[in-house]
GROMACS .gro file of C-alpha atoms in nm:
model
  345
    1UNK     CA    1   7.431 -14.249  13.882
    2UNK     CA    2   7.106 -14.255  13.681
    3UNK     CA    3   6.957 -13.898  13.695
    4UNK     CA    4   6.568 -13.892  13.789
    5UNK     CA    5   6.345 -13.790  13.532
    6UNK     CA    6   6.077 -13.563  13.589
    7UNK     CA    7   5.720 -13.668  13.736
    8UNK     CA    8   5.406 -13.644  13.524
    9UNK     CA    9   5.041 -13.724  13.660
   10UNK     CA   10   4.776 -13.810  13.422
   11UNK     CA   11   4.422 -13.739  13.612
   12UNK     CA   12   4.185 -13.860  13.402
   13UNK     CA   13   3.778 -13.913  13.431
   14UNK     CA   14   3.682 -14.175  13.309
   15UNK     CA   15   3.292 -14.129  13.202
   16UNK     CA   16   3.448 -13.827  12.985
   17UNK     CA   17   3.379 -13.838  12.587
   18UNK     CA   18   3.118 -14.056  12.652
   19UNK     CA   19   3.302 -14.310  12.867
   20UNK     CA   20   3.612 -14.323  12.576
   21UNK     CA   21   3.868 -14.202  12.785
   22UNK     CA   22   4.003 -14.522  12.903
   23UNK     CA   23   4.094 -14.623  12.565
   24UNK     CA   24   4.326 -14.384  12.541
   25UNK     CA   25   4.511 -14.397  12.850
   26UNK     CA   26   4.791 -14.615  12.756
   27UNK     CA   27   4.886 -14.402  12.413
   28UNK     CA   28   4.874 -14.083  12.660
   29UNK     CA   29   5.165 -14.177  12.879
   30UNK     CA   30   5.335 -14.343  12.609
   31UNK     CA   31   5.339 -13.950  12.526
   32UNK     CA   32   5.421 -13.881  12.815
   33UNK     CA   33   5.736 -14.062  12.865
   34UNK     CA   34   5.839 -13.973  12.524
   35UNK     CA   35   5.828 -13.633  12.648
   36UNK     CA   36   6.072 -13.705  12.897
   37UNK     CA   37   5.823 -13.747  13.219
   38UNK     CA   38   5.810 -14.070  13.434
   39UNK     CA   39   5.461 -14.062  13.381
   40UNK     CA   40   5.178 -14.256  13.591
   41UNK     CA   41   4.773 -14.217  13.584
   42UNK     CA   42   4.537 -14.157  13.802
   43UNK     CA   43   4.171 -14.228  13.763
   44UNK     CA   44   3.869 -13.988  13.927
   45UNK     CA   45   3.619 -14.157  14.158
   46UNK     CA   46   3.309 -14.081  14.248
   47UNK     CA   47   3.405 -13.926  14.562
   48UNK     CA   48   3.359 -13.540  14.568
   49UNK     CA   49   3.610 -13.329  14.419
   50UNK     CA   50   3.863 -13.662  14.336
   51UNK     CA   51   4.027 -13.486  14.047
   52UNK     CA   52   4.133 -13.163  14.295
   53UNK     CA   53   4.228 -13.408  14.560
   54UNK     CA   54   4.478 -13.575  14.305
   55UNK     CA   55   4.588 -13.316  14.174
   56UNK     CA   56   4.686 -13.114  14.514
   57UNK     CA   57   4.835 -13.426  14.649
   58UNK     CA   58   5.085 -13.443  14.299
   59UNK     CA   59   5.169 -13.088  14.323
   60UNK     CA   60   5.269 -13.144  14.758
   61UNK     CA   61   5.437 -13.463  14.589
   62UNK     CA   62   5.669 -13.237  14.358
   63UNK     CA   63   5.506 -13.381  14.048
   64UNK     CA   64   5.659 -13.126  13.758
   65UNK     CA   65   5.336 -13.193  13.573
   66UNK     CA   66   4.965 -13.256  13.611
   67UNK     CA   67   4.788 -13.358  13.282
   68UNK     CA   68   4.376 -13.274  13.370
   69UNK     CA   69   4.160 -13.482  13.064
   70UNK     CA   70   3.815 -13.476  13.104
   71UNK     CA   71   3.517 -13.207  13.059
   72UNK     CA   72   3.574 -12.853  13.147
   73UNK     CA   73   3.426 -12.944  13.524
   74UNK     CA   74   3.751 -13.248  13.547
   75UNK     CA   75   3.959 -12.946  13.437
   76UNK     CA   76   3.850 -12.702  13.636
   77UNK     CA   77   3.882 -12.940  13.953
   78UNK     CA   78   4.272 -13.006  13.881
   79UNK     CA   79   4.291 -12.604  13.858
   80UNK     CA   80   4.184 -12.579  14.194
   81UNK     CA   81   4.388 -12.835  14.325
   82UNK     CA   82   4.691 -12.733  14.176
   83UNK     CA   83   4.634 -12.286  14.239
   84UNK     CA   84   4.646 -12.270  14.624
   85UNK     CA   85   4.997 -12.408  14.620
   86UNK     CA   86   5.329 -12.191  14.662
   87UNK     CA   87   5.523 -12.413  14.400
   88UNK     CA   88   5.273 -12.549  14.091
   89UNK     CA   89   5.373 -12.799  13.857
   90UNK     CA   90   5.304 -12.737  13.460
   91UNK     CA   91   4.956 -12.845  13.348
   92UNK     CA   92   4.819 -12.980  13.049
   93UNK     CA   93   4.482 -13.076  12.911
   94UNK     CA   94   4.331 -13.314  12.710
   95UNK     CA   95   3.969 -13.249  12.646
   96UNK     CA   96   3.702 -13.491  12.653
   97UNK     CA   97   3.379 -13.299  12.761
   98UNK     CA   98   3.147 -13.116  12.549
   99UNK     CA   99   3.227 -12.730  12.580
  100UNK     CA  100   3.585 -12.711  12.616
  101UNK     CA  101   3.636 -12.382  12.607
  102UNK     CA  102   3.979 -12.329  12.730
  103UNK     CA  103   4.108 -12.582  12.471
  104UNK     CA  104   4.015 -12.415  12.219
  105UNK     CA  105   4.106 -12.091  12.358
  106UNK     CA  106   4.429 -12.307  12.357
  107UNK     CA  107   4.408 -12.456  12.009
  108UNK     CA  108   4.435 -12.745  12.197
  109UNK     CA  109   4.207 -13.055  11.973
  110UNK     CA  110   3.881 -13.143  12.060
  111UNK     CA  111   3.848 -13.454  11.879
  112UNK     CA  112   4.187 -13.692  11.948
  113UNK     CA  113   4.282 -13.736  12.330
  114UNK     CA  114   4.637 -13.874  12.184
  115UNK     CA  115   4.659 -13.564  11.975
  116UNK     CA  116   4.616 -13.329  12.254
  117UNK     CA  117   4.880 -13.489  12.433
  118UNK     CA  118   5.084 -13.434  12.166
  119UNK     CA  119   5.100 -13.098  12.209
  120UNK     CA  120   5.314 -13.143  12.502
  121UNK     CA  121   5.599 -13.280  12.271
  122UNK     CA  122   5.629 -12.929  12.082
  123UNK     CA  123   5.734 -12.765  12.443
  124UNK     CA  124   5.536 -12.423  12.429
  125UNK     CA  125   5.382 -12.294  12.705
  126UNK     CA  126   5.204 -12.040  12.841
  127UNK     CA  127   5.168 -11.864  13.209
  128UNK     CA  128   4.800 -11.838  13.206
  129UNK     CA  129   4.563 -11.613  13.417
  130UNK     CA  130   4.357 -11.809  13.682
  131UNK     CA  131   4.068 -11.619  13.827
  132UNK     CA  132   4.021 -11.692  14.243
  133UNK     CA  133   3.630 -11.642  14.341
  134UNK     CA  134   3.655 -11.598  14.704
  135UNK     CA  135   3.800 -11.925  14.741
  136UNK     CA  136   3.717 -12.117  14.498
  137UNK     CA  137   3.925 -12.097  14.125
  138UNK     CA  138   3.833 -12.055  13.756
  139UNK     CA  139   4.005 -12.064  13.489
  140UNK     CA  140   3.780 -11.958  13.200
  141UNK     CA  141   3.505 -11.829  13.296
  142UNK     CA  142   3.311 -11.634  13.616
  143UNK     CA  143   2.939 -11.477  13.627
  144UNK     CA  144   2.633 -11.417  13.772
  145UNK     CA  145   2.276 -11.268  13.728
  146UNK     CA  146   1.928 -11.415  13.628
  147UNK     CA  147   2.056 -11.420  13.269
  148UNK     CA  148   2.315 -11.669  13.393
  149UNK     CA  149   2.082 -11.863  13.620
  150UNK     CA  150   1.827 -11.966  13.309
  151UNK     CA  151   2.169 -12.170  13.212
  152UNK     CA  152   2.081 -12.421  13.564
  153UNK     CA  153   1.703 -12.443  13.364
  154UNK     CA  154   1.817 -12.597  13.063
  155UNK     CA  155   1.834 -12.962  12.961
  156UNK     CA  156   2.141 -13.116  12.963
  157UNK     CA  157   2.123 -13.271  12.674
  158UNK     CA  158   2.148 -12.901  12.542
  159UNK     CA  159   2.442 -12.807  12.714
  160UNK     CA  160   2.593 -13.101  12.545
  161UNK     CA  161   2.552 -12.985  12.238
  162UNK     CA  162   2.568 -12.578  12.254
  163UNK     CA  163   2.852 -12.387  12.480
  164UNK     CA  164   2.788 -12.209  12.762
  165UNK     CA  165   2.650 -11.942  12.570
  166UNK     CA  166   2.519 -12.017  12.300
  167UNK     CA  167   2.294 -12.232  12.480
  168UNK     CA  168   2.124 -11.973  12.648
  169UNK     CA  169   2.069 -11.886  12.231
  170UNK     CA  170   1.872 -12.177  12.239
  171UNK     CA  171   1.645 -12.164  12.490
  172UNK     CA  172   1.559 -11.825  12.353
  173UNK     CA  173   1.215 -11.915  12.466
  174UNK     CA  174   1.305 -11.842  12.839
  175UNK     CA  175   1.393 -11.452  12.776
  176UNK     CA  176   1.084 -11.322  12.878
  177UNK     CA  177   1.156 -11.443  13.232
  178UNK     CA  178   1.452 -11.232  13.248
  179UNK     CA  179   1.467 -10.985  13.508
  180UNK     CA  180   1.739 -10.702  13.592
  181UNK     CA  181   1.859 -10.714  13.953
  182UNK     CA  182   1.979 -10.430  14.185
  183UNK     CA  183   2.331 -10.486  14.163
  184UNK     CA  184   2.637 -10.342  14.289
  185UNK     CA  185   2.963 -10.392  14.122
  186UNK     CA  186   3.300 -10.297  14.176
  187UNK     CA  187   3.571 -10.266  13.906
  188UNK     CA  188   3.896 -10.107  13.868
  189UNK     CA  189   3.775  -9.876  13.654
  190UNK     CA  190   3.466  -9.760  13.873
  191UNK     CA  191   3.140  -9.888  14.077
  192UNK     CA  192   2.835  -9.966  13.849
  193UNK     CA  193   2.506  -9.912  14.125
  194UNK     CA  194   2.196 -10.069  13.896
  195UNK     CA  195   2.011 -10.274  13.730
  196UNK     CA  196   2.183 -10.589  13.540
  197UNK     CA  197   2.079 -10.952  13.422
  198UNK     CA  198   2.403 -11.082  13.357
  199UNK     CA  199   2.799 -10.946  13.477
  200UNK     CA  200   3.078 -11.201  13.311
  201UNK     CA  201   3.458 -11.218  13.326
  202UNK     CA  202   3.646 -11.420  13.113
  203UNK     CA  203   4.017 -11.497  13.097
  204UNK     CA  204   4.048 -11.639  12.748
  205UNK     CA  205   3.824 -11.530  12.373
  206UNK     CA  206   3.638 -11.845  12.426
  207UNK     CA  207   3.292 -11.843  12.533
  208UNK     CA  208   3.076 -12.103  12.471
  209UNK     CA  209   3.277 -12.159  12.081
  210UNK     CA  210   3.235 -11.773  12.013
  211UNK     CA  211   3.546 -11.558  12.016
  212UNK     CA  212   3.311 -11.276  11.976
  213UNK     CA  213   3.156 -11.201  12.298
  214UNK     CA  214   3.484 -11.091  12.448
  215UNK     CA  215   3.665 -10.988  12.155
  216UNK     CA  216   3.947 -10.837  12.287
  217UNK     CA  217   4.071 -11.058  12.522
  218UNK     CA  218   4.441 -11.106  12.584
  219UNK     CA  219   4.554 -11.497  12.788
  220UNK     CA  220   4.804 -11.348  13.049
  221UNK     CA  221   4.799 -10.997  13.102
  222UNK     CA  222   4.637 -10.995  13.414
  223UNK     CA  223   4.304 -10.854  13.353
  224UNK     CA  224   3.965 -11.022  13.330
  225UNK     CA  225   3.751 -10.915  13.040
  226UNK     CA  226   3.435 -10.759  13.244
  227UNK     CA  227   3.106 -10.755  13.003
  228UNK     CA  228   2.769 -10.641  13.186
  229UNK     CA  229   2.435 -10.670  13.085
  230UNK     CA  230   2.236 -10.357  13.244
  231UNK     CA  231   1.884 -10.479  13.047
  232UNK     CA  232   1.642 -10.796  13.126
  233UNK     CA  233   1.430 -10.630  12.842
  234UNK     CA  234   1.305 -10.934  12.630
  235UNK     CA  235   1.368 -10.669  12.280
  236UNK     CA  236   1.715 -10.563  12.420
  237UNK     CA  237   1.816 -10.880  12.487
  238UNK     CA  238   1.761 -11.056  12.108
  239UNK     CA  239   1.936 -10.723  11.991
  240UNK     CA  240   2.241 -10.771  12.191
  241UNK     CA  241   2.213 -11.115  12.117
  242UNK     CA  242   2.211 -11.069  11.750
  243UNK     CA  243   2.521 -10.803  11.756
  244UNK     CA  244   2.712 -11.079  11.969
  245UNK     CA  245   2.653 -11.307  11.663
  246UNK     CA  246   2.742 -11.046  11.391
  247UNK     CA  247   3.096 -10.952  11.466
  248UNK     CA  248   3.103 -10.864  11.868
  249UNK     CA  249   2.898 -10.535  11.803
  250UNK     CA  250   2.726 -10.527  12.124
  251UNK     CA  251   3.045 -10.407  12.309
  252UNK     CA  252   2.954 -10.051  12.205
  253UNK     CA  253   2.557 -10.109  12.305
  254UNK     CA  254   2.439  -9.853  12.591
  255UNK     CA  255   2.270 -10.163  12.738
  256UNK     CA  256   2.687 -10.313  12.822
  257UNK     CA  257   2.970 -10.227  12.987
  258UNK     CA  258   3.283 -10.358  12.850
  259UNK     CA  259   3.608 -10.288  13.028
  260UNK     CA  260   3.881 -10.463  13.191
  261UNK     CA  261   3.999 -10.503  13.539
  262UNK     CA  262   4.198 -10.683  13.756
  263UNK     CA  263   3.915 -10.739  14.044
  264UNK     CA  264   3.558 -10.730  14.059
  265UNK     CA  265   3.325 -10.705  14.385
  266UNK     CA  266   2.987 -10.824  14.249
  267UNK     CA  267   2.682 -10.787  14.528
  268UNK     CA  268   2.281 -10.804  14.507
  269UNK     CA  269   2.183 -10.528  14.656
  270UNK     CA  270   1.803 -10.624  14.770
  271UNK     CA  271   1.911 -10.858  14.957
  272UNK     CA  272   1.795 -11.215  14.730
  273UNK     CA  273   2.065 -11.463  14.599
  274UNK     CA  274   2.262 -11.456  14.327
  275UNK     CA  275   2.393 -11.743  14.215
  276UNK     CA  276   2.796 -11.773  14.077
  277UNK     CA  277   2.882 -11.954  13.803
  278UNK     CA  278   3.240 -12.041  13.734
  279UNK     CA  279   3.334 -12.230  13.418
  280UNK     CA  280   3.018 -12.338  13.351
  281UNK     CA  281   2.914 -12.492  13.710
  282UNK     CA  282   2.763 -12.364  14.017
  283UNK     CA  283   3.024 -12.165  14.253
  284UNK     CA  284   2.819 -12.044  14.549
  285UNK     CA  285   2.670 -11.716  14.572
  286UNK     CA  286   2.746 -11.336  14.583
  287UNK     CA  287   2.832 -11.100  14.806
  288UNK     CA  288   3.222 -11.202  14.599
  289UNK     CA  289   3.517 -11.109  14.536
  290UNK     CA  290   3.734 -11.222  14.233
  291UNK     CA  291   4.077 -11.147  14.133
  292UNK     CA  292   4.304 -11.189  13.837
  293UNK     CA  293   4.620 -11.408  13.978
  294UNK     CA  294   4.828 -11.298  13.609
  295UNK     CA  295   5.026 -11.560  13.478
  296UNK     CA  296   4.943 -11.816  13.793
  297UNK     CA  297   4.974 -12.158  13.588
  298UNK     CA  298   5.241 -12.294  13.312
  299UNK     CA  299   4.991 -12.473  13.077
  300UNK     CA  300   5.112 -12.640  12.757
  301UNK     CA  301   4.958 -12.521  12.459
  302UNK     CA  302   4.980 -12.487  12.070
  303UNK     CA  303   5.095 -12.127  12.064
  304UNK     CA  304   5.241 -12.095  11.711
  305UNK     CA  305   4.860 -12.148  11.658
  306UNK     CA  306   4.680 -11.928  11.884
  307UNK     CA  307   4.660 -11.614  11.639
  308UNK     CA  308   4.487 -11.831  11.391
  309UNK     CA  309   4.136 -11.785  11.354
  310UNK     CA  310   3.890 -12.025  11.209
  311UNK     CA  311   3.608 -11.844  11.127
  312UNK     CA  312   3.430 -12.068  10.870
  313UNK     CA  313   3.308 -12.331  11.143
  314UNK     CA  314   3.252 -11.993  11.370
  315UNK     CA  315   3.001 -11.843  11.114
  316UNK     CA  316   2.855 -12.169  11.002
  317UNK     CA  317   2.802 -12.211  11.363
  318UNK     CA  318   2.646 -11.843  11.403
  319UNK     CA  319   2.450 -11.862  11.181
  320UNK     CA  320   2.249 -12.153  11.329
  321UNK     CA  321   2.197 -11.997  11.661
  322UNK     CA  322   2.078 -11.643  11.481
  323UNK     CA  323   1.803 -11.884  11.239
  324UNK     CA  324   1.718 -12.011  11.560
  325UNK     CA  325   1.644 -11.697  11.793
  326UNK     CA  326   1.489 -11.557  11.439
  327UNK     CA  327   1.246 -11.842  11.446
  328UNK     CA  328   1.145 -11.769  11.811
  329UNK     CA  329   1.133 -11.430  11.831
  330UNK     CA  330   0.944 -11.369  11.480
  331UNK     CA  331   1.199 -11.073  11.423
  332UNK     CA  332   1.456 -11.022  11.092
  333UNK     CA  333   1.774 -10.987  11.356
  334UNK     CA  334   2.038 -10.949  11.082
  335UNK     CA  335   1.833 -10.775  10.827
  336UNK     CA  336   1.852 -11.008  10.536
  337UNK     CA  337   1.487 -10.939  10.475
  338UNK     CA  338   1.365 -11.265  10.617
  339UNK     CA  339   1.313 -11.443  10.948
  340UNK     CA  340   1.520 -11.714  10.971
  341UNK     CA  341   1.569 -11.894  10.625
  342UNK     CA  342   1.250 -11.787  10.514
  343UNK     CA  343   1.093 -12.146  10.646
  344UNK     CA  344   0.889 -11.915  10.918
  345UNK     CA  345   0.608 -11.771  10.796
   0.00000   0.00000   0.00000
């Protein structure tokens, strides 16, 4: 008798890395089945929420593993069609969006769909953190505040080309219209009753490329990295801004908290909305609750490399967005002496 070899799911979208992904299909499951997997494809539709109906449908179907490839939105759908479930099947990723956060949090690459698939042939995994947002499900990323909303403002030909963060960095030209909100928040670690323009939790050191807004963070312990932002002053904001981008200093700025905690109860207090964000998308709005399920998902991932840091493309990188919020605000942020690279007179 010829002993069944385990299911794998490829849920692909296809208008992913501009519209590339096909291409690559057939090299993935050849990956697949040299991994051992019976491996089959599915393609994402334009039908609402396709990739989370696939992939909740494979996991009822006893598939031992989901591979999500898209942008971090096609990830975050097979997430949240995989977390409800008593039993979950592995996941992998193969990123073809323009953030990818958790890839790289994952030292999963970027660049070569065939290469991330790859990584499944090594055999390390990780049980990963998922974050549940009433209930909805994130994976990298969870926050809300005016700060945050600017983000729904902003071309998207910008998001394409800065992270989730730093692209706030670039439409520097927006701070002004920062406001705090009366917020209440709810940690383990206390209740914060103020004013904020930003609370975020993150799961992973990856934030929009930098691993230095959450410095500390630690994939699988449980806890969500809580940073908030108690100023909307336009001044305090480029100076947290420019600690962020030398070396994570604004974690000890009276304008943040920075803690950790396994829940959060976030709530505008006046009464107006504030909208969620969860990986990078709209998620509904507060009064919510999220909580840290610890080690919910088996994800494949290049762990021999995770400690690695490659901080030449970081501070290349940095640099850019500091010139850049220099050049707006007409302020020397990192006290070199100049403003910017001395183009802005």
């Amino acid at each position: 008798m010829i002993a069944m070899r385990p299911r794998a799911r490829l849920i692909y979208n296809p208008t992913s890395g501009n519209e590339g992904m096909r291409r690559y299909v057939a090299d993935i499951l050849d990956v697949l089945e040299q991994a051992g997997y019976e491996a089959s494809a599915f393609q994402t539709t334009a039908e609402p929420f396709s990739a989370k109906k696939e992939a909740s449908r494979a996991t009822e179907a006893g598939f031992a593993l989901i591979v999500g490839a898209g942008g971090d939105g096609t990830i975050n759908e097979v997430v949240n069609g995989i977390a409800p479930h008593k039993h979950r099947p592995k996941m992998a990723l193969i990123p073809a969006g323009t953030t990818n956060d958790y890839a790289r949090a994952l030292r999963i690459p970027r660049d070569d769909p065939v290469a991330a698939a790859k990584v499944i042939l090594k055999g390390q995994t990780l049980r990963m953190d998922i974050g549940q947002a009433n209930s909805h499900y994130f994976m990298n990323i969870a926050a809300g505040g005016l700060l945050t909303e600017l983000t729904y403002q902003v071309p998207s030909e910008f998001k394409s080309i800065f992270g989730y963060f730093a692209y706030v960095v670039k439409a520097a030209e927006m701070l002004p219209a920062i406001q705090s909100v009366p917020m209440h928040l709810e940690y383990d670690d206390g209740v914060y009753d103020g004013p904020a323009s930003m609370f975020l939790l993150a799961m992973t050191n990856s934030v929009g490329g930098f691993e230095q807004i959450v410095p500390d963070s630690s994939m699988g312990d449980g806890k969500f990295s809580l940073i908030v932002v108690k100023t909307g002053n336009f001044g305090d904001m480029l100076v947290l801004i420019a600690k962020v981008l030398n070396g994570g200093r604004h974690v000890d700025d009276s304008n943040i908290i920075y803690t950790k905690t396994s829940k959060l109860v976030a709530t505008r207090k006046d009464g107006g909305e504030m909208k969620i964000n969860l990986d990078g998308d709209y998620g509904g709005s507060a009064p919510m609750t999220f909580v840290n399920l610890k080690q919910h998902i088996e994800m494949f991932a290049n762990v021999d490399e995770i400690p690695k840091k490659n901080l030449d493309i970081d501070l290349v990188r940095q640099q850019g967005y500091l010139e850049e919020v220099e050049n707006i605000s007409h302020q020397d942020l990192n006290g070199d002496g100049q403003i910017a690279s001395g183009d802005d007179k």
